Coordinates of N, CA and C in Angstrom, one line a residue:
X984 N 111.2 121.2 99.6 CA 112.1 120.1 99.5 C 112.1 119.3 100.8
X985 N 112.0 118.1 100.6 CA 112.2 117.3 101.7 C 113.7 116.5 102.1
X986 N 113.7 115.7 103.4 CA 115.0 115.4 103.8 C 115.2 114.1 103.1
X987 N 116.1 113.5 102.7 CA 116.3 111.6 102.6 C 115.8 110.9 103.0
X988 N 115.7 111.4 104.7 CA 115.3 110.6 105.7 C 113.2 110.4 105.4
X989 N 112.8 111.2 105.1 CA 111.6 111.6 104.7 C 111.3 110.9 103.6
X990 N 112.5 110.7 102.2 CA 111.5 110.4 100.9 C 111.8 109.1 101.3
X991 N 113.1 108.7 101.2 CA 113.7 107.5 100.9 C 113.1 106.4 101.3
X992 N 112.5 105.8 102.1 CA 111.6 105.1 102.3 C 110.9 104.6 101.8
X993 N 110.0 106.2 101.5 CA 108.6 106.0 100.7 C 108.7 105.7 99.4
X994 N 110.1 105.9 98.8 CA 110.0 105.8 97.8 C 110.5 103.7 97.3
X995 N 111.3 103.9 98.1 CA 112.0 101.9 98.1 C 110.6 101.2 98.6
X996 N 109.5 101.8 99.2 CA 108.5 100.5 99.0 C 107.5 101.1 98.1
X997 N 107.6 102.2 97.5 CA 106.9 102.1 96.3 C 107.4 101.3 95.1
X998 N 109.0 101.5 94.9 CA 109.3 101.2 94.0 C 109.6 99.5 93.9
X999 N 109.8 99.1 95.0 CA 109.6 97.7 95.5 C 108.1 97.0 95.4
X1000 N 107.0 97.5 95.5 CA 105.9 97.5 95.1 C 105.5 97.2 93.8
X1001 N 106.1 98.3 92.7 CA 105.8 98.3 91.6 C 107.0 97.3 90.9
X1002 N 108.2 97.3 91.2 CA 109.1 96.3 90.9 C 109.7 96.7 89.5
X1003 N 109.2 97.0 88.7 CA 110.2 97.0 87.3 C 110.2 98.5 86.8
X1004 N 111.0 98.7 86.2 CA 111.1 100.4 85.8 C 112.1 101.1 84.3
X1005 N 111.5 102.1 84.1 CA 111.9 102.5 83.2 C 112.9 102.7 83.0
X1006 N 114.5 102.7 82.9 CA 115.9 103.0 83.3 C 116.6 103.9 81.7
X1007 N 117.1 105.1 82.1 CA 117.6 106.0 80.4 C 118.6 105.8 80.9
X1008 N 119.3 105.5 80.1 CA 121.2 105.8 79.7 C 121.2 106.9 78.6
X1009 N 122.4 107.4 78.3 CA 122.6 108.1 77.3 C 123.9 108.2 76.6
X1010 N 124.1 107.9 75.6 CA 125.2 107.7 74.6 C 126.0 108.8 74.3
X1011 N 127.0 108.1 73.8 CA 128.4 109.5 73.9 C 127.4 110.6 72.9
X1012 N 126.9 110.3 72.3 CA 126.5 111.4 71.5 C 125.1 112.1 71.9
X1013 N 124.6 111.8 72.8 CA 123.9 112.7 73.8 C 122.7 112.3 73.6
X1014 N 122.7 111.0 72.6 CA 121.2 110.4 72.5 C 120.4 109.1 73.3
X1015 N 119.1 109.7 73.9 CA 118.6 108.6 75.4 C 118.6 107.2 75.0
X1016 N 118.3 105.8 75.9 CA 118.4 105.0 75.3 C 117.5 104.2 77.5
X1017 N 116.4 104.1 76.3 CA 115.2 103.3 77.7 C 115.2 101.7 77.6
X1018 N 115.7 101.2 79.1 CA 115.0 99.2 79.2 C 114.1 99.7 80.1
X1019 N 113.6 98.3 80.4 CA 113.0 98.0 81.8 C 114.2 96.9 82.3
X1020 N 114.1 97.5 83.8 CA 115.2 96.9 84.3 C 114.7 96.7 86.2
X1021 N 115.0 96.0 87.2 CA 114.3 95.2 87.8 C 115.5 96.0 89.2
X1022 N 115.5 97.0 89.6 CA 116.2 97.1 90.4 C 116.1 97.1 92.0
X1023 N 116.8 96.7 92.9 CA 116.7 96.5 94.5 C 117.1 98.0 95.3
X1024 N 116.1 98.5 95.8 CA 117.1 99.1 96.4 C 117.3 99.2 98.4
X1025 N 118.5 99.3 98.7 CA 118.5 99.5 99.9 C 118.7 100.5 100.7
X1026 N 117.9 100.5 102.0 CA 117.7 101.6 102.8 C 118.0 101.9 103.9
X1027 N 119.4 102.0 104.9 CA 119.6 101.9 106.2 C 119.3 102.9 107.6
X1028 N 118.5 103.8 106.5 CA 118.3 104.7 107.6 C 119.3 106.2 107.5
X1029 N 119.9 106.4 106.2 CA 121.4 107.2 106.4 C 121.2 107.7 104.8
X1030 N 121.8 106.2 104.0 CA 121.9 106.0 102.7 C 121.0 105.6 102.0
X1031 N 120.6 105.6 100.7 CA 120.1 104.6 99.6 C 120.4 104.6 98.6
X1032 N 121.1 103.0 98.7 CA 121.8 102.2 97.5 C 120.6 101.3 96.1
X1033 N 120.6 101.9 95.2 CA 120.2 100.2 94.2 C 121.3 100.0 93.9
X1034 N 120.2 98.9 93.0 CA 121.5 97.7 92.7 C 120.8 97.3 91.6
X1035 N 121.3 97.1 90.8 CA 120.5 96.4 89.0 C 121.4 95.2 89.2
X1036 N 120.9 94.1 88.8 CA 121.2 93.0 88.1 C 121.1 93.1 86.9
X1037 N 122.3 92.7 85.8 CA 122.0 93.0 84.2 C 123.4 91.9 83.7
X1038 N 123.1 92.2 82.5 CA 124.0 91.7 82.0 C 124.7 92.7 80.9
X1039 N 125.8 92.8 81.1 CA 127.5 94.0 81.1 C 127.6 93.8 79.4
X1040 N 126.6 94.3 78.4 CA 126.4 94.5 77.0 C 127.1 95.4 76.5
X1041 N 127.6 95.3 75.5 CA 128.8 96.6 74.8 C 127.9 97.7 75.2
X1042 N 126.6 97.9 74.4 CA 125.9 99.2 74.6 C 125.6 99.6 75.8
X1043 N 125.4 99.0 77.0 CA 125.3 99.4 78.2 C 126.1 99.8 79.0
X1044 N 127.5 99.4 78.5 CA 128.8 99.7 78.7 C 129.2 101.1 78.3
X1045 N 129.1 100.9 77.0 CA 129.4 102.5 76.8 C 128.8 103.4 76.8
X1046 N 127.1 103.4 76.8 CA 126.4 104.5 77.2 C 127.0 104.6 78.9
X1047 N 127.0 104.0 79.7 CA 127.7 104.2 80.8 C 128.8 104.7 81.2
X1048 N 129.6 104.5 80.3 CA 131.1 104.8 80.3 C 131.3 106.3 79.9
X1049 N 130.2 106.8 79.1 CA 130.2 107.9 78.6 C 129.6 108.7 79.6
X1050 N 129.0 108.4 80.3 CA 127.5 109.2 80.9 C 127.7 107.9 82.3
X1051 N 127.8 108.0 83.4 CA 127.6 107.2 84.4 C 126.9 107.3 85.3
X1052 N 125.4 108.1 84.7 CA 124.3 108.1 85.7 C 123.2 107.6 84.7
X1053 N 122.6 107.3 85.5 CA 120.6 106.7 84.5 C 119.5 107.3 85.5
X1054 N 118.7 107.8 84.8 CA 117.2 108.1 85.2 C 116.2 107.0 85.5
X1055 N 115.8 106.8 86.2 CA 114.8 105.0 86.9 C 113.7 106.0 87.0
X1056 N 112.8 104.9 86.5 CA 111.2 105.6 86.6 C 110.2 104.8 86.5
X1057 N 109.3 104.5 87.7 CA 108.6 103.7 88.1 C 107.0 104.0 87.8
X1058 N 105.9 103.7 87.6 CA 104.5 103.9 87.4 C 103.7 102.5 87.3
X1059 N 102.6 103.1 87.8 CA 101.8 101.7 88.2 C 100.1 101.9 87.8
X1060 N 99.3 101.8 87.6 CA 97.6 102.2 86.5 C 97.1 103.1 87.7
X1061 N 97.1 102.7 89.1 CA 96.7 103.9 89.9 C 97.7 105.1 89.6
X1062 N 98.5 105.5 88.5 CA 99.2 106.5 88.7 C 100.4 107.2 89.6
X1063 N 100.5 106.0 90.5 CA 101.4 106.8 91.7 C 102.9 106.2 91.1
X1064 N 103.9 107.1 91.1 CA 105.1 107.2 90.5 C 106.2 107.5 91.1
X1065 N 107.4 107.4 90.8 CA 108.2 107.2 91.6 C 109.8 107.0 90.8
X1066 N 110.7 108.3 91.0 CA 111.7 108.2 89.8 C 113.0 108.8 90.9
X1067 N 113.7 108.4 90.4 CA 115.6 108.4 90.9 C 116.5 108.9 89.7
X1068 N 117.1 110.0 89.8 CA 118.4 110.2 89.1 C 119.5 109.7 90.2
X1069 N 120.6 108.8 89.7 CA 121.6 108.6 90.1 C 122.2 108.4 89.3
X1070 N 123.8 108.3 90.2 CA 125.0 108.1 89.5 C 125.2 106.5 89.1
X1071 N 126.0 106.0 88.5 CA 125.8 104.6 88.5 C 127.8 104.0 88.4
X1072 N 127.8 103.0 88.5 CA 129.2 102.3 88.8 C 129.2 100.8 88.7
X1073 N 129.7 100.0 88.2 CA 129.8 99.1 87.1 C 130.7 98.1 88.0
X1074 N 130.1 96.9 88.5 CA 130.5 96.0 90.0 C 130.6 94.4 88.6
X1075 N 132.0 94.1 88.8 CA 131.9 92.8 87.9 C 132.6 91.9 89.0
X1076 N 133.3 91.8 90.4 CA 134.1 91.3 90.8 C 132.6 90.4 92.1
X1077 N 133.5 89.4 91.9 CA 132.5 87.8 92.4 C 132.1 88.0 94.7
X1078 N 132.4 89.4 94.8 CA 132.2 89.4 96.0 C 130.8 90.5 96.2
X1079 N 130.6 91.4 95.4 CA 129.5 92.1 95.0 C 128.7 91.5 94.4
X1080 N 128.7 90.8 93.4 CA 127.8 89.8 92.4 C 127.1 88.9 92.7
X1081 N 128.4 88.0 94.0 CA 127.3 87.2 95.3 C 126.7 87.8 96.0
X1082 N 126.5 89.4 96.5 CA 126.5 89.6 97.7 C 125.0 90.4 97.0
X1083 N 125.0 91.1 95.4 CA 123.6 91.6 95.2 C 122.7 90.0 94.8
X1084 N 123.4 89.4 94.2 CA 122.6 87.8 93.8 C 122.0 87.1 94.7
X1085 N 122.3 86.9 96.2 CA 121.6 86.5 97.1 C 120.4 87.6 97.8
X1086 N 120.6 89.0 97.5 CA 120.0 90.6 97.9 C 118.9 89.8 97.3
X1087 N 118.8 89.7 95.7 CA 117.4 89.4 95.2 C 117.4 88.5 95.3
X1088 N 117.6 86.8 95.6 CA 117.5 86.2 95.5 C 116.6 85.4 97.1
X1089 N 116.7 86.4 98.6 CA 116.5 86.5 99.6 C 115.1 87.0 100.2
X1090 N 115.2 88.5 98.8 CA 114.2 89.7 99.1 C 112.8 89.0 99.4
X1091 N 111.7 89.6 99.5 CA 110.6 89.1 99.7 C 109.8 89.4 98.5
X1092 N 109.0 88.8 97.8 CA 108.7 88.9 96.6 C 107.1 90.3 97.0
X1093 N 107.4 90.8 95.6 CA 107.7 91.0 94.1 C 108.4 91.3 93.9
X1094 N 109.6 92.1 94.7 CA 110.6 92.5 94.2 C 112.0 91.3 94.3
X1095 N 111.9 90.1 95.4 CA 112.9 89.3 95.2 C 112.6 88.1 94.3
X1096 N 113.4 87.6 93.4 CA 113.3 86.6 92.8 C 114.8 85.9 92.5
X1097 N 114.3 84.5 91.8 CA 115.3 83.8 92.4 C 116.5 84.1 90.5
X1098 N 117.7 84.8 90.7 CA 118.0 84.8 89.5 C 118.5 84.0 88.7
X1099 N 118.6 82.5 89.2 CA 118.8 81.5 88.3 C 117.9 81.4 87.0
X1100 N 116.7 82.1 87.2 CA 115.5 81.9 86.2 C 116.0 82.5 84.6
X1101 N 117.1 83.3 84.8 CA 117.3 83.8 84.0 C 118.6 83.1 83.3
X1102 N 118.1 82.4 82.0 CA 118.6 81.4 81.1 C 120.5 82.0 81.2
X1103 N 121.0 82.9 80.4 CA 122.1 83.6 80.9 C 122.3 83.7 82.1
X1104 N 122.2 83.4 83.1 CA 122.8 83.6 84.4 C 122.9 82.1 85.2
X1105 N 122.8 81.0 84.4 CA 122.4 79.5 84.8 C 123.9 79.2 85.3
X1106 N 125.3 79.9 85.0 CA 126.3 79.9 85.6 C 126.4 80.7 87.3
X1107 N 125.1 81.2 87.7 CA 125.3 82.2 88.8 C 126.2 83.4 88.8
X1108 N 126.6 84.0 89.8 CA 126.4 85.0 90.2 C 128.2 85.4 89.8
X1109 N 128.9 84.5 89.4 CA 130.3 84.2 88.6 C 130.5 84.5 87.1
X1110 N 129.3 84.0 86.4 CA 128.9 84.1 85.4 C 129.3 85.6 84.4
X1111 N 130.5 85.5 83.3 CA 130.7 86.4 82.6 C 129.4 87.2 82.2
X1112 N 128.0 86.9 82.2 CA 126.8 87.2 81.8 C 126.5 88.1 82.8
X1113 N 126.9 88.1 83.9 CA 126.1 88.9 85.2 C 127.1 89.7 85.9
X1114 N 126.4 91.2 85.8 CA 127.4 92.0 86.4 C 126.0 93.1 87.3
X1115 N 126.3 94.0 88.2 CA 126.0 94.4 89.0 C 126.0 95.7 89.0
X1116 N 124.9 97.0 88.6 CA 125.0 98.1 88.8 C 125.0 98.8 90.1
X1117 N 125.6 99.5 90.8 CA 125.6 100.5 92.0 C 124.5 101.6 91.8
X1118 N 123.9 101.8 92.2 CA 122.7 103.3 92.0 C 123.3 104.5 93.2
X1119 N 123.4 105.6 93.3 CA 123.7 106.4 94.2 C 122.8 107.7 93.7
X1120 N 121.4 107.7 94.2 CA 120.5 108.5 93.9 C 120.8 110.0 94.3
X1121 N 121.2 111.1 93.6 CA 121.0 112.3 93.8 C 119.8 113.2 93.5
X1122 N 118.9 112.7 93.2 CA 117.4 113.3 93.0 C 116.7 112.0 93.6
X1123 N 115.3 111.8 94.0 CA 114.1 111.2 94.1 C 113.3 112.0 94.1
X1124 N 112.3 111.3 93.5 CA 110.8 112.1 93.5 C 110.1 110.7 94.1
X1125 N 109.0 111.5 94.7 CA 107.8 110.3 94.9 C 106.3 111.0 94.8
X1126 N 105.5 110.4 93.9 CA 103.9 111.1 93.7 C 103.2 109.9 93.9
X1127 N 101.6 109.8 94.7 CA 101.2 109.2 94.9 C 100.0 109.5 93.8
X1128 N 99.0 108.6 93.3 CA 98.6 109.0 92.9 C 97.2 110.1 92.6
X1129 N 97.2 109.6 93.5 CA 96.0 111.0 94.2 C 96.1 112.2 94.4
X1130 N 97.3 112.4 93.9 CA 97.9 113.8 94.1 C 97.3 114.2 92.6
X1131 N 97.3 113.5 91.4 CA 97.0 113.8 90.4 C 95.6 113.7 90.1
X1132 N 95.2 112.4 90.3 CA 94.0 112.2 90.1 C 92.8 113.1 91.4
X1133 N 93.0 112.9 91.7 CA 92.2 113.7 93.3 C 92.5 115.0 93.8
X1134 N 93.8 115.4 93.6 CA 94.4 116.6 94.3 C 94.5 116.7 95.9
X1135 N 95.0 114.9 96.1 CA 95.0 114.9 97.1 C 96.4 114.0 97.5
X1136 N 96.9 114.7 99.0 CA 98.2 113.9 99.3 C 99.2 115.0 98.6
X1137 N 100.9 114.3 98.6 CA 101.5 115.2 98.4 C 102.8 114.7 97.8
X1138 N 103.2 115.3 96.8 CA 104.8 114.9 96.0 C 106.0 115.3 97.0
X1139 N 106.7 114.3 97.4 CA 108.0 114.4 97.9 C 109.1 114.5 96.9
X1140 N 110.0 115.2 97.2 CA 110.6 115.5 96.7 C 112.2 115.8 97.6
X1141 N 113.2 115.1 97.0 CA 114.5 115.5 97.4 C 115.8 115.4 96.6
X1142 N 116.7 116.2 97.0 CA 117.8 116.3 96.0 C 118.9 116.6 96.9
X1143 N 120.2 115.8 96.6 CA 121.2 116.4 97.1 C 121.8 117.4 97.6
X1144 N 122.4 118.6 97.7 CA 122.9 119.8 97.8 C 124.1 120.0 96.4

């Protein structure tokens, strides 16, 4: 097992690299439920926070409500991969909304883009359409691909206590 300080990094410019990801919720009745979903995450050296931009859908609501963590999982054709279990938390108030909406809207591309693009969000970052997920990762993994393909290099790996 490795420290935070060790994955976390490696894993926000992989997953920033690859940019879009696999994201499971799971419903009161204990059945999974996979998007792709475009998340940011940040890194200060201590913590690492994502952040999903989405829009706040009954179903995403209540798989959440029931279950308030999601599985994120990244992969790219060279293989190298890159997944987060966290908890998650549901940000609809207009000082978080501005403050992740300019986050991507700032970032450096491929992972920043500008969210106006998205037809539903043409009211900004105000907009009953756009709400803000919190990520609070208690697992990461990070595999590069060569670990699989070659048997070379090494899976990081970390988890809470």
């Amino acid at each position: 097992m490795h420290s935070l300080e060790d994955v976390a990094p490696v894993f926000r410019d992989m997953a920033h690299a690859i940019v879009w990801a696999s994201v499971a919720t799971v419903d009161g009745d204990g059945r999974p439920r996979s998007r792709i979903l475009h998340p940011y995450w940040e890194w200060n050296g201590t913590d690492l926070v994502g952040w999903i931009a989405t829009v706040p859908t009954p179903l995403k609501r209540a798989h959440l409500d029931a279950h308030p963590e999601v599985s994120v999982s990244y992969w790219r054709p060279s293989h190298d991969t890159c997944s987060a279990e966290a908890t998650v938390q549901w940000y609809l108030d207009d000082d978080t909304c501005g403050r992740v909406w300019e986050a991507f809207a700032s970032a450096p591309a491929p992972v920043g883009y500008d969210p106006f693009i998205i037809p539903m969000w043409s009211d900004g970052p105000t907009s009953d359409q756009f709400a803000v997920l919190r990520l609070a990762p208690y697992r990461l993994r990070v595999m590069p691909g060569t670990v699989m393909t070659a048997g070379e290099g090494e899976t990081l790996l970390w988890s809470a206590s």
